[in-house]
Amino acid sequence: MRNIKAISAVTATLLIIAIIYWQRGEYHSNSTTPQSKWPPPNHQVQMRNPTATDHSEWALRLKSRDSANDLESITTTFKEAKECLLYHTALNEIISDLNDNRLDDLSNETLESLKHIDATSEKYLLLFRRTQSLCADSDQKTVATVYTNSVIKAALMGSKDAETCFVISNPNPTRNNISAKEEEILNERYLRYAPTFARNALERGDPYVAVKSLYQYIASPSSHHSGMDTLPLADPYLTWRAARLASFRVTPEQRTRIEGDLTTFEKKHLLQQSDIKQADEWAKNTFYRYFSKTPPIDIDSHAPCYTSPDLAP
């Protein structure tokens, strides 16, 4: 009976997804997101407007800010573009679910695998619903180009959210569909600016950058070399201090994870015990002064990248 209920939940979720797509005429088994040439022939990543055929709400809003060059407008531009990147991620995952051969016969799936399929489908359906009105019919590569250029511009203009989002996000927001030269440009940009942005964020105790910087210290070396291998590690003292503050601000489960990472970091003997004591004292005082009465944050949500925390996955 439990298996039947799980199967029913999966089926119902995917049926809703299919209806939404078939009604919009967006689902085709071999469909691909329309793509325009990117970046420009000279390989310089530049701001550009949506194509003439892009009539999405996102494109209309972007055009309305075409001549705006203030920080608030640029920040809105990068956050709305980030939300549309999230839309396209959900779109691709939903199409993948609809084409998943496992869904033709769920009788051989375990209860746990059924729960995973159902939870994943519901997650992307929720993200799709939250971003559909803004991002439906937008061009994914144009969105990606606008995002990569507006987030660096906002960061250079002083946006703290943009600095954070630049550091914690992948240099290539689509993670594929670009040439080696295009990827090299984005990686070089990240290598040039991420260390400065990361230090700025750690100095103010940014929890998202702190957790990423801490992880980079304790992660096992990758067997696959990339252009990111030359990225310098953040200052160890600032990393510890900001990570300790982050551990006070997150959910209990996430605090346990961060405390474990700090223990691993401590064993590397990069800091004197006096430095650790001083950093812990700063973190404790900062927490009680500014954050003790605020609700816990979800450190995995990347909330600074979006216009609303509710949109963060």
Coordinates of C-alpha atoms in Angstrom, one line a residue:
M1 CA 0.0 0.0 0.0
R2 CA 2.8 2.4 0.8
N3 CA 4.4 1.7 -2.5
I4 CA 1.1 2.4 -4.3
K5 CA 0.8 5.8 -2.5
A6 CA 4.4 6.7 -3.5
I7 CA 3.8 5.7 -7.1
S8 CA 0.5 7.7 -7.1
A9 CA 2.4 10.8 -5.8
V10 CA 5.0 10.5 -8.5
T11 CA 2.4 10.0 -11.2
A12 CA 0.3 12.9 -10.0
T13 CA 3.3 15.2 -9.9
L14 CA 4.5 14.4 -13.4
L15 CA 0.9 14.5 -14.8
I16 CA 0.7 18.1 -13.5
I17 CA 4.0 18.9 -15.1
A18 CA 3.0 17.4 -18.4
I19 CA -0.3 19.3 -18.5
I20 CA 1.5 22.6 -17.8
Y21 CA 3.9 22.0 -20.7
W22 CA 1.5 20.6 -23.2
Q23 CA -0.9 23.6 -22.5
R24 CA 2.0 26.0 -23.2
G25 CA 3.2 24.0 -26.1
E26 CA 6.7 23.9 -24.6
Y27 CA 7.2 20.1 -24.3
H28 CA 8.7 18.2 -27.1
S29 CA 10.6 15.0 -26.7
N30 CA 13.5 16.3 -28.7
S31 CA 13.1 19.9 -27.8
T32 CA 16.1 22.2 -27.0
T33 CA 16.1 25.7 -25.7
P34 CA 16.5 28.3 -28.5
Q35 CA 20.1 29.5 -28.5
S36 CA 21.7 32.5 -30.1
K37 CA 25.3 33.1 -30.9
W38 CA 27.3 33.7 -27.7
P39 CA 29.6 35.4 -27.0
P40 CA 30.3 38.0 -29.7
P41 CA 32.9 37.0 -32.4
N42 CA 35.7 38.9 -30.7
H43 CA 35.2 36.7 -27.6
Q44 CA 34.7 39.7 -25.4
V45 CA 31.8 39.1 -23.0
Q46 CA 29.6 42.1 -23.3
M47 CA 26.2 43.2 -22.1
R48 CA 23.6 42.6 -24.7
N49 CA 19.8 42.9 -25.0
P50 CA 17.5 39.9 -25.5
T51 CA 16.8 38.9 -29.1
A52 CA 14.0 40.5 -31.0
T53 CA 12.0 37.2 -30.7
D54 CA 12.3 37.2 -26.9
H55 CA 9.0 38.4 -25.6
S56 CA 9.3 37.1 -22.0
E57 CA 8.4 39.2 -19.1
W58 CA 12.1 39.1 -18.1
A59 CA 13.1 40.6 -21.5
L60 CA 10.5 43.3 -21.2
R61 CA 11.8 44.3 -17.7
L62 CA 15.4 44.2 -18.9
K63 CA 14.5 46.5 -21.8
S64 CA 12.8 48.9 -19.5
R65 CA 16.1 49.3 -17.6
D66 CA 18.1 49.6 -20.8
S67 CA 19.5 53.0 -20.1
A68 CA 19.7 52.6 -16.3
N69 CA 23.2 52.4 -14.8
D70 CA 22.6 52.8 -11.1
L71 CA 23.5 50.1 -8.6
E72 CA 19.9 49.2 -7.8
S73 CA 19.0 48.6 -11.4
I74 CA 22.1 46.5 -12.1
T75 CA 21.5 44.5 -9.0
T76 CA 17.9 43.8 -10.0
T77 CA 19.2 42.8 -13.5
F78 CA 21.6 40.2 -12.1
K79 CA 19.1 38.8 -9.6
E80 CA 16.3 38.5 -12.2
A81 CA 18.7 36.8 -14.6
K82 CA 19.7 34.4 -11.9
E83 CA 16.1 33.5 -11.3
C84 CA 15.6 32.8 -15.0
L85 CA 18.7 30.6 -15.0
L86 CA 16.9 28.7 -12.2
Y87 CA 13.8 28.5 -14.4
H88 CA 15.8 26.9 -17.2
T89 CA 17.3 24.4 -14.8
A90 CA 13.9 23.4 -13.6
L91 CA 12.6 23.3 -17.2
N92 CA 15.4 20.9 -18.3
E93 CA 15.0 18.7 -15.2
I94 CA 11.2 18.5 -15.8
I95 CA 11.7 17.5 -19.4
S96 CA 14.3 14.9 -18.3
D97 CA 11.7 13.5 -15.8
L98 CA 9.1 13.3 -18.5
N99 CA 11.5 11.3 -20.7
D100 CA 12.7 9.1 -17.9
N101 CA 12.2 5.5 -18.9
R102 CA 11.9 4.5 -15.3
L103 CA 8.5 6.2 -15.2
D104 CA 7.1 3.7 -17.7
D105 CA 7.2 1.0 -15.1
L106 CA 7.7 1.9 -11.4
S107 CA 7.0 -1.6 -10.1
N108 CA 10.7 -2.4 -9.7
E109 CA 11.5 0.8 -7.8
T110 CA 12.0 0.7 -4.1
L111 CA 10.1 2.9 -1.7
E112 CA 13.2 5.0 -1.1
S113 CA 13.8 5.5 -4.8
L114 CA 10.2 6.4 -5.4
K115 CA 10.4 9.0 -2.6
H116 CA 13.5 10.4 -4.2
I117 CA 11.9 10.6 -7.7
D118 CA 8.8 12.2 -6.2
A119 CA 10.7 14.8 -4.1
T120 CA 13.0 15.8 -7.0
S121 CA 10.0 16.2 -9.3
E122 CA 8.1 18.3 -6.8
K123 CA 11.2 20.4 -6.1
Y124 CA 11.6 21.4 -9.8
L125 CA 7.9 21.8 -10.3
L126 CA 7.8 24.3 -7.4
L127 CA 10.8 26.2 -8.8
F128 CA 9.2 26.2 -12.2
R129 CA 5.9 27.7 -10.8
R130 CA 7.8 30.4 -8.9
T131 CA 9.8 31.6 -11.9
Q132 CA 7.4 30.9 -14.8
S133 CA 5.6 34.2 -15.0
L134 CA 9.0 36.1 -15.2
C135 CA 11.0 33.7 -17.3
A136 CA 8.8 31.7 -19.6
D137 CA 9.9 32.0 -23.2
S138 CA 13.3 33.6 -22.3
D139 CA 16.4 32.6 -24.1
Q140 CA 18.7 30.7 -21.8
K141 CA 22.0 31.8 -23.3
T142 CA 21.0 35.4 -23.4
V143 CA 20.0 35.1 -19.8
A144 CA 23.3 33.6 -18.9
T145 CA 25.2 36.4 -20.7
V146 CA 23.2 39.1 -19.0
Y147 CA 23.8 37.4 -15.6
T148 CA 27.5 37.0 -15.9
N149 CA 28.0 40.6 -17.0
S150 CA 25.5 42.3 -14.6
V151 CA 26.7 40.4 -11.5
I152 CA 30.4 41.4 -12.0
K153 CA 29.3 45.0 -12.8
A154 CA 27.2 45.2 -9.7
A155 CA 30.0 43.7 -7.6
L156 CA 32.5 46.2 -8.9
M157 CA 30.0 49.0 -8.1
G158 CA 29.9 47.8 -4.5
S159 CA 26.9 45.4 -4.2
K160 CA 27.6 43.0 -1.3
D161 CA 25.0 40.5 -2.7
A162 CA 26.7 40.6 -6.1
E163 CA 30.1 40.0 -4.5
T164 CA 28.7 37.0 -2.6
C165 CA 26.8 35.6 -5.6
F166 CA 29.9 35.9 -7.9
V167 CA 32.0 34.0 -5.5
I168 CA 29.7 31.1 -4.6
S169 CA 28.3 30.6 -8.1
N170 CA 29.8 28.6 -11.0
P171 CA 31.8 30.9 -13.4
N172 CA 29.8 29.3 -16.3
P173 CA 26.2 29.5 -15.1
T174 CA 24.8 27.1 -17.8
R175 CA 27.7 24.6 -17.1
N176 CA 27.7 23.5 -20.7
N177 CA 26.9 24.6 -24.3
I178 CA 29.9 27.0 -24.6
S179 CA 33.2 26.6 -26.3
A180 CA 36.5 26.1 -24.6
K181 CA 37.5 29.7 -25.4
E182 CA 34.3 31.1 -23.9
E183 CA 34.8 29.0 -20.8
E184 CA 38.3 30.3 -20.5
I185 CA 37.1 33.9 -20.6
L186 CA 34.7 33.2 -17.7
N187 CA 37.3 31.3 -15.7
E188 CA 39.8 34.1 -16.1
R189 CA 37.3 36.6 -14.9
Y190 CA 36.6 34.5 -11.9
L191 CA 40.2 34.0 -11.1
R192 CA 40.8 37.7 -11.3
Y193 CA 38.0 39.0 -9.2
A194 CA 36.9 36.2 -6.9
P195 CA 39.8 36.5 -4.4
T196 CA 39.1 40.2 -3.7
F197 CA 35.3 39.7 -3.5
A198 CA 35.8 36.7 -1.2
R199 CA 38.0 38.7 1.1
N200 CA 35.5 41.5 1.3
A201 CA 32.8 39.1 2.1
L202 CA 34.8 37.3 4.8
E203 CA 35.7 40.5 6.4
R204 CA 32.0 41.3 6.9
G205 CA 31.3 37.7 8.1
D206 CA 29.4 36.6 5.0
P207 CA 28.1 33.1 5.8
Y208 CA 27.8 31.8 2.2
V209 CA 31.3 32.7 1.2
A210 CA 32.6 31.5 4.6
V211 CA 31.2 28.0 4.1
K212 CA 32.6 27.8 0.6
S213 CA 36.0 29.0 1.6
L214 CA 36.1 26.6 4.5
Y215 CA 35.2 23.7 2.2
Q216 CA 37.9 24.6 -0.2
Y217 CA 40.4 24.1 2.6
I218 CA 39.2 20.7 3.6
A219 CA 38.1 19.2 0.3
S220 CA 40.1 16.4 -1.2
P221 CA 42.2 17.4 -4.2
S222 CA 40.4 16.8 -7.5
S223 CA 41.9 14.2 -9.9
H224 CA 40.6 16.3 -12.7
H225 CA 42.7 19.4 -13.4
S226 CA 41.0 22.6 -14.4
G227 CA 41.7 26.3 -14.8
M228 CA 40.3 26.8 -11.3
D229 CA 43.2 24.9 -9.7
T230 CA 45.2 28.2 -9.5
L231 CA 42.5 29.9 -7.4
P232 CA 44.2 30.9 -4.1
L233 CA 42.7 29.9 -0.9
A234 CA 41.1 32.6 1.2
D235 CA 42.8 34.0 4.3
P236 CA 42.6 31.2 7.0
Y237 CA 41.9 33.5 9.9
L238 CA 39.0 35.3 8.1
T239 CA 37.7 32.0 6.9
W240 CA 37.6 30.5 10.4
R241 CA 36.1 33.7 11.9
A242 CA 33.3 34.0 9.3
A243 CA 32.6 30.2 9.4
R244 CA 32.3 30.2 13.1
L245 CA 29.8 33.1 12.9
A246 CA 27.9 31.2 10.2
S247 CA 27.6 28.2 12.5
F248 CA 25.7 30.3 14.9
R249 CA 23.3 31.6 12.3
V250 CA 22.2 28.4 10.5
T251 CA 19.9 25.5 11.2
P252 CA 21.0 22.9 13.8
E253 CA 21.7 20.4 11.2
Q254 CA 23.9 22.8 9.2
R255 CA 25.6 23.9 12.3
T256 CA 26.7 20.4 13.0
R257 CA 28.1 20.2 9.5
I258 CA 30.0 23.4 9.8
E259 CA 31.4 22.6 13.2
G260 CA 32.7 19.3 11.8
D261 CA 34.4 21.1 8.9
L262 CA 36.0 23.5 11.4
T263 CA 37.3 20.6 13.4
T264 CA 38.9 19.2 10.2
F265 CA 40.3 22.6 9.3
E266 CA 41.8 23.0 12.8
K267 CA 43.8 19.8 12.3
K268 CA 45.7 21.5 9.5
H269 CA 47.4 23.7 12.0
L270 CA 47.1 26.8 9.9
L271 CA 46.1 29.0 12.9
Q272 CA 47.5 29.5 16.4
Q273 CA 45.1 28.7 19.3
S274 CA 45.3 32.3 20.2
D275 CA 44.0 33.2 16.7
I276 CA 41.2 30.7 17.0
K277 CA 40.2 32.1 20.4
Q278 CA 40.2 35.6 19.1
A279 CA 38.1 34.7 16.1
D280 CA 35.6 32.7 18.1
E281 CA 35.2 35.7 20.5
W282 CA 34.6 38.0 17.5
A283 CA 32.0 35.6 16.0
K284 CA 30.2 35.2 19.3
N285 CA 30.0 38.9 20.0
T286 CA 29.0 39.7 16.4
F287 CA 26.2 37.1 16.6
Y288 CA 24.7 38.4 19.8
R289 CA 25.0 42.0 18.7
Y290 CA 23.4 41.6 15.2
F291 CA 21.8 38.2 14.6
S292 CA 20.6 36.6 17.9
K293 CA 17.0 37.7 17.3
T294 CA 16.9 36.8 13.6
P295 CA 15.6 33.4 12.3
P296 CA 18.2 30.8 11.1
I297 CA 19.3 31.0 7.5
D298 CA 19.6 28.2 5.0
I299 CA 23.3 28.2 4.1
D300 CA 22.6 26.1 1.0
S301 CA 20.0 28.4 -0.5
H302 CA 22.3 31.1 -2.0
A303 CA 19.6 33.6 -1.1
P304 CA 21.8 36.7 -1.9
C305 CA 21.5 35.8 -5.6
Y306 CA 17.7 36.2 -5.9
T307 CA 15.2 39.1 -5.5
S308 CA 13.4 37.1 -2.7
P309 CA 14.7 34.4 -0.3
D310 CA 11.6 32.4 -1.2
L311 CA 13.0 31.9 -4.7
A312 CA 16.3 30.4 -3.6
P313 CA 16.3 26.7 -4.1

